[in-house]
PDB file of C-alpha atoms in Angstrom:
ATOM      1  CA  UNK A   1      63.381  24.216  52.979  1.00 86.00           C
ATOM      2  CA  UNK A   2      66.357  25.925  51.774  1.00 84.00           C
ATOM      3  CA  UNK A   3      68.060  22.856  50.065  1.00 86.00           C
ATOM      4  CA  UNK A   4      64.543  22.592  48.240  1.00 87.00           C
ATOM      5  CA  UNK A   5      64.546  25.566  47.264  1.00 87.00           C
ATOM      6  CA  UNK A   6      67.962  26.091  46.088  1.00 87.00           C
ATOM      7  CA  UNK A   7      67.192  22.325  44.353  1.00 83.00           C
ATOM      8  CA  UNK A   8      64.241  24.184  42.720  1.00 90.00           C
ATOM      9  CA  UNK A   9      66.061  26.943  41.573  1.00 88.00           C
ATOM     10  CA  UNK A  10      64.954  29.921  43.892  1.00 90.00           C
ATOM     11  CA  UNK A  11      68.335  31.682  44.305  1.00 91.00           C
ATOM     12  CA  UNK A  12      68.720  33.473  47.578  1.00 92.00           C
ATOM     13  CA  UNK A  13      68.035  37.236  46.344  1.00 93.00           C
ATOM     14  CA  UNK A  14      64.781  36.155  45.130  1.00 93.00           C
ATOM     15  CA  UNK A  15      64.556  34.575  48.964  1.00 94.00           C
ATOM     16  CA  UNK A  16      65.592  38.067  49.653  1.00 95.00           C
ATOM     17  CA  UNK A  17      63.155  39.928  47.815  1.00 96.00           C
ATOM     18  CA  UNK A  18      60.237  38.445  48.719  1.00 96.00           C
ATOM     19  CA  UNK A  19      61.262  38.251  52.872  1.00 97.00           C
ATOM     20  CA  UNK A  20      61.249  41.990  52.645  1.00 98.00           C
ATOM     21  CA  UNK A  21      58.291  42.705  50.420  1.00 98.00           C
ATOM     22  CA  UNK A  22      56.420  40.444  53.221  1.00 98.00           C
ATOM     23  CA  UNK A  23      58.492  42.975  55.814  1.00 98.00           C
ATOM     24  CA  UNK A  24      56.378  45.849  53.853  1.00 98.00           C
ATOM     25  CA  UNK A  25      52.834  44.193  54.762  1.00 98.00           C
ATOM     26  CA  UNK A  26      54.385  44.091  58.359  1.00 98.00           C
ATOM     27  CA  UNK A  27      54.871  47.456  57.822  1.00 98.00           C
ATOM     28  CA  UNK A  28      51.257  47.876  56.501  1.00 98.00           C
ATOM     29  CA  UNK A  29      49.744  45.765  59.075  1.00 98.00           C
ATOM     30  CA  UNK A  30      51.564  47.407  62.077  1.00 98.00           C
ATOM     31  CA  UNK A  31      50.411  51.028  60.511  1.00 98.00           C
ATOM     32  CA  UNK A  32      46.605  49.766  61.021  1.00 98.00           C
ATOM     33  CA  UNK A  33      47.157  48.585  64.371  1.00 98.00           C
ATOM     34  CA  UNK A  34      46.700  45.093  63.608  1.00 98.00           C
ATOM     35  CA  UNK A  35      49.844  43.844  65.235  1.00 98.00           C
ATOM     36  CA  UNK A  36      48.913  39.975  65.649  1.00 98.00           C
ATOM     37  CA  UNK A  37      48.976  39.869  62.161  1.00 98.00           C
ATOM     38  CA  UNK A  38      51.754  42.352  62.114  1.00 98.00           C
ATOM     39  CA  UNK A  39      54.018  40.032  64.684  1.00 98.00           C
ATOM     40  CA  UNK A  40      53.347  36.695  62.427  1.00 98.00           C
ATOM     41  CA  UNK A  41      54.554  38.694  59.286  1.00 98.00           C
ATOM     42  CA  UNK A  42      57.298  39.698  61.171  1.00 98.00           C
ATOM     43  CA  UNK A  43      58.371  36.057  62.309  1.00 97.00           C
ATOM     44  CA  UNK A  44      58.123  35.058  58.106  1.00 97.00           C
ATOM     45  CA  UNK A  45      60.399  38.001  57.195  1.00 97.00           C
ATOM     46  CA  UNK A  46      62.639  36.793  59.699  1.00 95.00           C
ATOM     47  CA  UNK A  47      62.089  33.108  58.298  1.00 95.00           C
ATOM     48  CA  UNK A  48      62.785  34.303  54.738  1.00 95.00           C
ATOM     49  CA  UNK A  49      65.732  36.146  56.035  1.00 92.00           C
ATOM     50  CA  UNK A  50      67.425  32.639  57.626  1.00 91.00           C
ATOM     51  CA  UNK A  51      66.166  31.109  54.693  1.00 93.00           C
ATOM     52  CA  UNK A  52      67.977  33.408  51.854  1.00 91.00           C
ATOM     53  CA  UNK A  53      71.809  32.626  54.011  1.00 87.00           C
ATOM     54  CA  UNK A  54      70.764  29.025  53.935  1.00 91.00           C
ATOM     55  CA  UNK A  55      70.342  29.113  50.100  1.00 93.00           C
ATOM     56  CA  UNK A  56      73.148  31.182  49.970  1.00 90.00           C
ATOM     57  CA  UNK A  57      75.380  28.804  51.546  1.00 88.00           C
ATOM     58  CA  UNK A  58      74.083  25.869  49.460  1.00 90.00           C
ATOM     59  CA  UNK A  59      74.152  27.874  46.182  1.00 88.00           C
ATOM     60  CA  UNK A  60      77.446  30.057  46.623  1.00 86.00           C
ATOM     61  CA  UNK A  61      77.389  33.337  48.159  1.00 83.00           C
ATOM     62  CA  UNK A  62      77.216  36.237  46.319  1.00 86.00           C
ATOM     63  CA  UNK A  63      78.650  39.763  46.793  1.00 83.00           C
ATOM     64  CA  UNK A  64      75.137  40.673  44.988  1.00 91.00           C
ATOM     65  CA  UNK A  65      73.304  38.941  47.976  1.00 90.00           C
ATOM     66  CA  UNK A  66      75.310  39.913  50.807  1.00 86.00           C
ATOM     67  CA  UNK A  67      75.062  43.585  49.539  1.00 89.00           C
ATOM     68  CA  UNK A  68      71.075  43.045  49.207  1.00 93.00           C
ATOM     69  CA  UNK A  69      70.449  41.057  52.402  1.00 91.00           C
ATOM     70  CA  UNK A  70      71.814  43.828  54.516  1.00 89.00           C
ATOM     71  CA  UNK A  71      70.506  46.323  52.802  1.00 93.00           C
ATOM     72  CA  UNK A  72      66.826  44.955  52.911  1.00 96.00           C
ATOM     73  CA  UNK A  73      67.248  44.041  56.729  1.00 94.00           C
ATOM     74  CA  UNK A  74      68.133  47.533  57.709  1.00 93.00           C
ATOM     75  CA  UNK A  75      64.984  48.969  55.692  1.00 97.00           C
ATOM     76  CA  UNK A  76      63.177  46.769  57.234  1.00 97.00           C
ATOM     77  CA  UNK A  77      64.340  47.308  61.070  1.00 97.00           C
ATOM     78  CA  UNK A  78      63.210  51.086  60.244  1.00 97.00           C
ATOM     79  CA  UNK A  79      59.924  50.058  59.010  1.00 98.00           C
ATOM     80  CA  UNK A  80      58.809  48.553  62.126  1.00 98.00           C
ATOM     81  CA  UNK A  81      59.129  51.129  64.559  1.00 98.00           C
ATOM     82  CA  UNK A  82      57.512  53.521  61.672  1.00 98.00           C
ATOM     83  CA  UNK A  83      54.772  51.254  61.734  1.00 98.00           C
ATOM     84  CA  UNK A  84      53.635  51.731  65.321  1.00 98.00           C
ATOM     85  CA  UNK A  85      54.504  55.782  65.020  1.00 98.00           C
ATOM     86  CA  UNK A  86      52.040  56.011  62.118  1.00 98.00           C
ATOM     87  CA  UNK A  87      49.440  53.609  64.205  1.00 98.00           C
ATOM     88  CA  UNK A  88      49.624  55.866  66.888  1.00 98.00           C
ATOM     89  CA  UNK A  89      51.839  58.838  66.435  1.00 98.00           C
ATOM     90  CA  UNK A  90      51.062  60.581  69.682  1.00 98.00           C
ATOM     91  CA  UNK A  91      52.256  58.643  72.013  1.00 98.00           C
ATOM     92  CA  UNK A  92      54.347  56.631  69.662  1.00 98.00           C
ATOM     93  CA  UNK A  93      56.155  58.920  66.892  1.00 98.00           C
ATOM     94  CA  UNK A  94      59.286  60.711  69.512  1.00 98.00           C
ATOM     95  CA  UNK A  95      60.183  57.194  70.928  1.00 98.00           C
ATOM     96  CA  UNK A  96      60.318  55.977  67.350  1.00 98.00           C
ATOM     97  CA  UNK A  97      62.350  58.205  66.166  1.00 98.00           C
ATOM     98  CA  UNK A  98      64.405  57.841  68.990  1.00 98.00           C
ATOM     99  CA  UNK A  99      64.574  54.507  67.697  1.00 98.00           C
ATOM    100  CA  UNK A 100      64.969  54.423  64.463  1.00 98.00           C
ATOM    101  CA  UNK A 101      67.947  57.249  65.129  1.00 98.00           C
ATOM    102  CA  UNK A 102      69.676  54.995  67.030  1.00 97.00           C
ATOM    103  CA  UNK A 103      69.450  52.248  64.352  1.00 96.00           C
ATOM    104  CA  UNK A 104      71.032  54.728  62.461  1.00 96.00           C
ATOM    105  CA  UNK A 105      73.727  54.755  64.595  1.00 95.00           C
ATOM    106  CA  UNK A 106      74.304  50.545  64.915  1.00 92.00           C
ATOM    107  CA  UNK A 107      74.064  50.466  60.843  1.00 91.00           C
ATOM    108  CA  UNK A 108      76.465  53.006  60.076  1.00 92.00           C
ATOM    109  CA  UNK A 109      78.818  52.021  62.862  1.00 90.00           C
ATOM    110  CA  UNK A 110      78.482  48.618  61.227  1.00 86.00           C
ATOM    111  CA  UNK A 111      78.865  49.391  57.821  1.00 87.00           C
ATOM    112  CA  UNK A 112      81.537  51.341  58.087  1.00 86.00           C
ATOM    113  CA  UNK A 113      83.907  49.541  60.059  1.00 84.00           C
ATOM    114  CA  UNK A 114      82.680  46.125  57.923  1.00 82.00           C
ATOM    115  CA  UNK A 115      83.932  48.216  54.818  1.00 80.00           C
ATOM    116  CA  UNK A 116      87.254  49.339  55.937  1.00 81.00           C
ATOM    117  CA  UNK A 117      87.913  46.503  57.084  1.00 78.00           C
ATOM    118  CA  UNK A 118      86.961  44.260  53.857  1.00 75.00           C
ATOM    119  CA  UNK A 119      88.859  47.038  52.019  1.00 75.00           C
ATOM    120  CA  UNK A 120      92.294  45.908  54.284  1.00 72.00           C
ATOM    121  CA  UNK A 121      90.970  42.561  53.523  1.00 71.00           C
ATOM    122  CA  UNK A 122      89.936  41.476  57.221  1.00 68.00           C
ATOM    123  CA  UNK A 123      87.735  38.564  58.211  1.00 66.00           C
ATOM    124  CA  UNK A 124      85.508  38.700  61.255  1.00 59.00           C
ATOM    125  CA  UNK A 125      86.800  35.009  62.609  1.00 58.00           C
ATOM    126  CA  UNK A 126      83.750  34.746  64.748  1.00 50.00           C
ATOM    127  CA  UNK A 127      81.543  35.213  61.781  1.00 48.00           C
ATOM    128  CA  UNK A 128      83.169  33.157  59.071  1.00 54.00           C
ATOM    129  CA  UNK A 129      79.676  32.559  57.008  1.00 55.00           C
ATOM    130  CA  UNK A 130      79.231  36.031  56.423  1.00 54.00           C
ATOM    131  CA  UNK A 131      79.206  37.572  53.766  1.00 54.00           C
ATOM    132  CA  UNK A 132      80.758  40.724  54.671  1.00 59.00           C
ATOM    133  CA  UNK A 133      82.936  41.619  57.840  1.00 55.00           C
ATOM    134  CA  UNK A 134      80.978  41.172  60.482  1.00 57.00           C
ATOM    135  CA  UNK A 135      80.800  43.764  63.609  1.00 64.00           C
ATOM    136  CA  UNK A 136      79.032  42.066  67.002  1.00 64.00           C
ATOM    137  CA  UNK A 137      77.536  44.165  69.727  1.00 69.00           C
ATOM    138  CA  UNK A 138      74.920  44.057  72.349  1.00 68.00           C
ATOM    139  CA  UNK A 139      72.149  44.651  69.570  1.00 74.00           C
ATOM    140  CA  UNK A 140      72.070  42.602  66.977  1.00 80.00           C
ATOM    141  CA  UNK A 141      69.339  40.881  65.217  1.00 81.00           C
ATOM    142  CA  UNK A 142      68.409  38.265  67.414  1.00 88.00           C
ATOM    143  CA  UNK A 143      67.922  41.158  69.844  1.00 91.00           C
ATOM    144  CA  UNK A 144      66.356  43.427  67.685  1.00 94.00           C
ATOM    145  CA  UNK A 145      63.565  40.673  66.272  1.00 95.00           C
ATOM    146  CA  UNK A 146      62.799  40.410  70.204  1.00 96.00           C
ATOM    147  CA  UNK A 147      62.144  43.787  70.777  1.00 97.00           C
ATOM    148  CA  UNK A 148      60.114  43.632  67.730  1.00 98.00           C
ATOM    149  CA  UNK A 149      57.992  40.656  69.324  1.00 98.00           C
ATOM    150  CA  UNK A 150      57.464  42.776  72.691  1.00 98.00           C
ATOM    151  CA  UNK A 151      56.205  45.525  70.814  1.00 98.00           C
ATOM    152  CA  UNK A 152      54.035  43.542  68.862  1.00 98.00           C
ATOM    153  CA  UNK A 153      52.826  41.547  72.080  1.00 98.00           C
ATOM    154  CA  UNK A 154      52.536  44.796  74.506  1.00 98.00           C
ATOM    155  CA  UNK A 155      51.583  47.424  72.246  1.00 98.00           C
ATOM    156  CA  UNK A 156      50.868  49.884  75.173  1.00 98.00           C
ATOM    157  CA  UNK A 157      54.582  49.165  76.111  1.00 98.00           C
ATOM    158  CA  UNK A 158      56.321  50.746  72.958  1.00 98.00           C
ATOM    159  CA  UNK A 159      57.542  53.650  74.248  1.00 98.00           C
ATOM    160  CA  UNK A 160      59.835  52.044  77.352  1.00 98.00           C
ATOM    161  CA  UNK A 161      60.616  49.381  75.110  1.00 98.00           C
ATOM    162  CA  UNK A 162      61.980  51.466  72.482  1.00 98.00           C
ATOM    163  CA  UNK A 163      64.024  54.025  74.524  1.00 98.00           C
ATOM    164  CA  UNK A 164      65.232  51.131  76.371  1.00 97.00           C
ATOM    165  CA  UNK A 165      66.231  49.545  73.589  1.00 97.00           C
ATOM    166  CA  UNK A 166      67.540  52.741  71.867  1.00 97.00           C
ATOM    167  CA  UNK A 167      70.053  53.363  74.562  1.00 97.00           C
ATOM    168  CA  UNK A 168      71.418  49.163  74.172  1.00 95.00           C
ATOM    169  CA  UNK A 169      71.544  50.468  70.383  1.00 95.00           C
ATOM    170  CA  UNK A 170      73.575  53.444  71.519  1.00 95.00           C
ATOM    171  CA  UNK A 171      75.957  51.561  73.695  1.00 94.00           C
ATOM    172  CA  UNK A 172      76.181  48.866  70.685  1.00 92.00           C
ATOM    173  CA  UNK A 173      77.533  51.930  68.462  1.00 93.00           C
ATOM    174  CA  UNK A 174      79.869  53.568  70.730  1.00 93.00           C
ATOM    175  CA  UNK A 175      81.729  49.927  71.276  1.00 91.00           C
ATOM    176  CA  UNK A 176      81.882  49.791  67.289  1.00 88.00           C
ATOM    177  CA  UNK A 177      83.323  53.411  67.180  1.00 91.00           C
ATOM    178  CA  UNK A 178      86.331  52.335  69.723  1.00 90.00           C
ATOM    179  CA  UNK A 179      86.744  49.253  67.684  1.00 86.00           C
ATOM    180  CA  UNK A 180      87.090  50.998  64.857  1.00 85.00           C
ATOM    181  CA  UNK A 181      89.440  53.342  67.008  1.00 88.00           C
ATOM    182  CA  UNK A 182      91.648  50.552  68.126  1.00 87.00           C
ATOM    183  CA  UNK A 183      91.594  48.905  64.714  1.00 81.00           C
ATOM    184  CA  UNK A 184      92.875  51.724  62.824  1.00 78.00           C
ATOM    185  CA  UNK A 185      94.896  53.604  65.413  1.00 80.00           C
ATOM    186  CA  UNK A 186      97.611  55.549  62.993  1.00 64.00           C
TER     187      UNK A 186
END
């Protein structure tokens, strides 16, 4: 799909764009409590957001699309939890702010160490496709489009699921703040 697209001409930000504009209906979906529909909007985000690296990689990366993808992602992650609060915010708005706190934790962890190191002109040699320095940790995005699933699948589970998850964010942020620590130790 990507190699047909790129063939095409669909460039990778549009790939971008409309991923996260189909993250929105998620959104919109998972605020109504329909979260079947919700989960399989979820799974195309996702799709589109394999798909725009794909095209990426085929078409040239961009500084433009590596600045976009991550930005839309994060958006996104936040959306999702907000989307079950506003379904059901009283048993589901503290645990997703919990969550989405803790996100912003992982993010900024992760953006700032990816631009200070960029800045000193470091490449994450695990990650060699991306386009940015790339910061691992025990929640990434494979783990955090799982969570997503659970909640989607056991809606009467959010709460556990999220502080659960919340604390692996936590942990995830406090090893980026001692890498950062080690990396830049004066």
């Amino acid at each position: 799909p990507a190699a047909l697209a790129a063939n095409v001409g669909i460039g990778a930000d549009t790939i971008s764009i409309i991923g996260f504009l189909i993250g929105v209906a998620a959104f919109a979906s998972l605020s109504l409590g329909n979260y079947m529909l919700g989960l399989l909007l979820i799974i195309a985000n996702r799709t589109f957001d394999g798909m725009d690296g794909a095209v990426a990689r085929i078409s040239g990366p961009t500084d433009r699309g590596a600045y976009l993808d991550i930005s839309l992602d994060f958006v996104f992650y936040a959306l999702v939890p907000l989307g079950f609060a506003i379904a059901q915010p009283s048993t589901n708005a503290l645990p997703a702010a919990v969550l989405i706190a803790s996100f912003v934790g992982t993010g900024s962890s992760f953006l700032a160490l990816s631009a200070i190191a960029s800045r000193l002109g470091r490449r994450a040699d695990a990650f060699p496709a991306k386009g940015i320095y790339y910061a691992g940790g025990l929640a990434e995005g494979f783990e955090t489009i799982a969570v997503f699933v659970s909640f989607c699948l056991f809606p009467s589970l959010f709460a556990p699921i999220a502080y659960g998850f919340a604390a692996v964010c936590a942990v995830t942020t406090v090893l980026r703040w001692r890498q950062g620590w080690v990396m830049w130790r004066g």
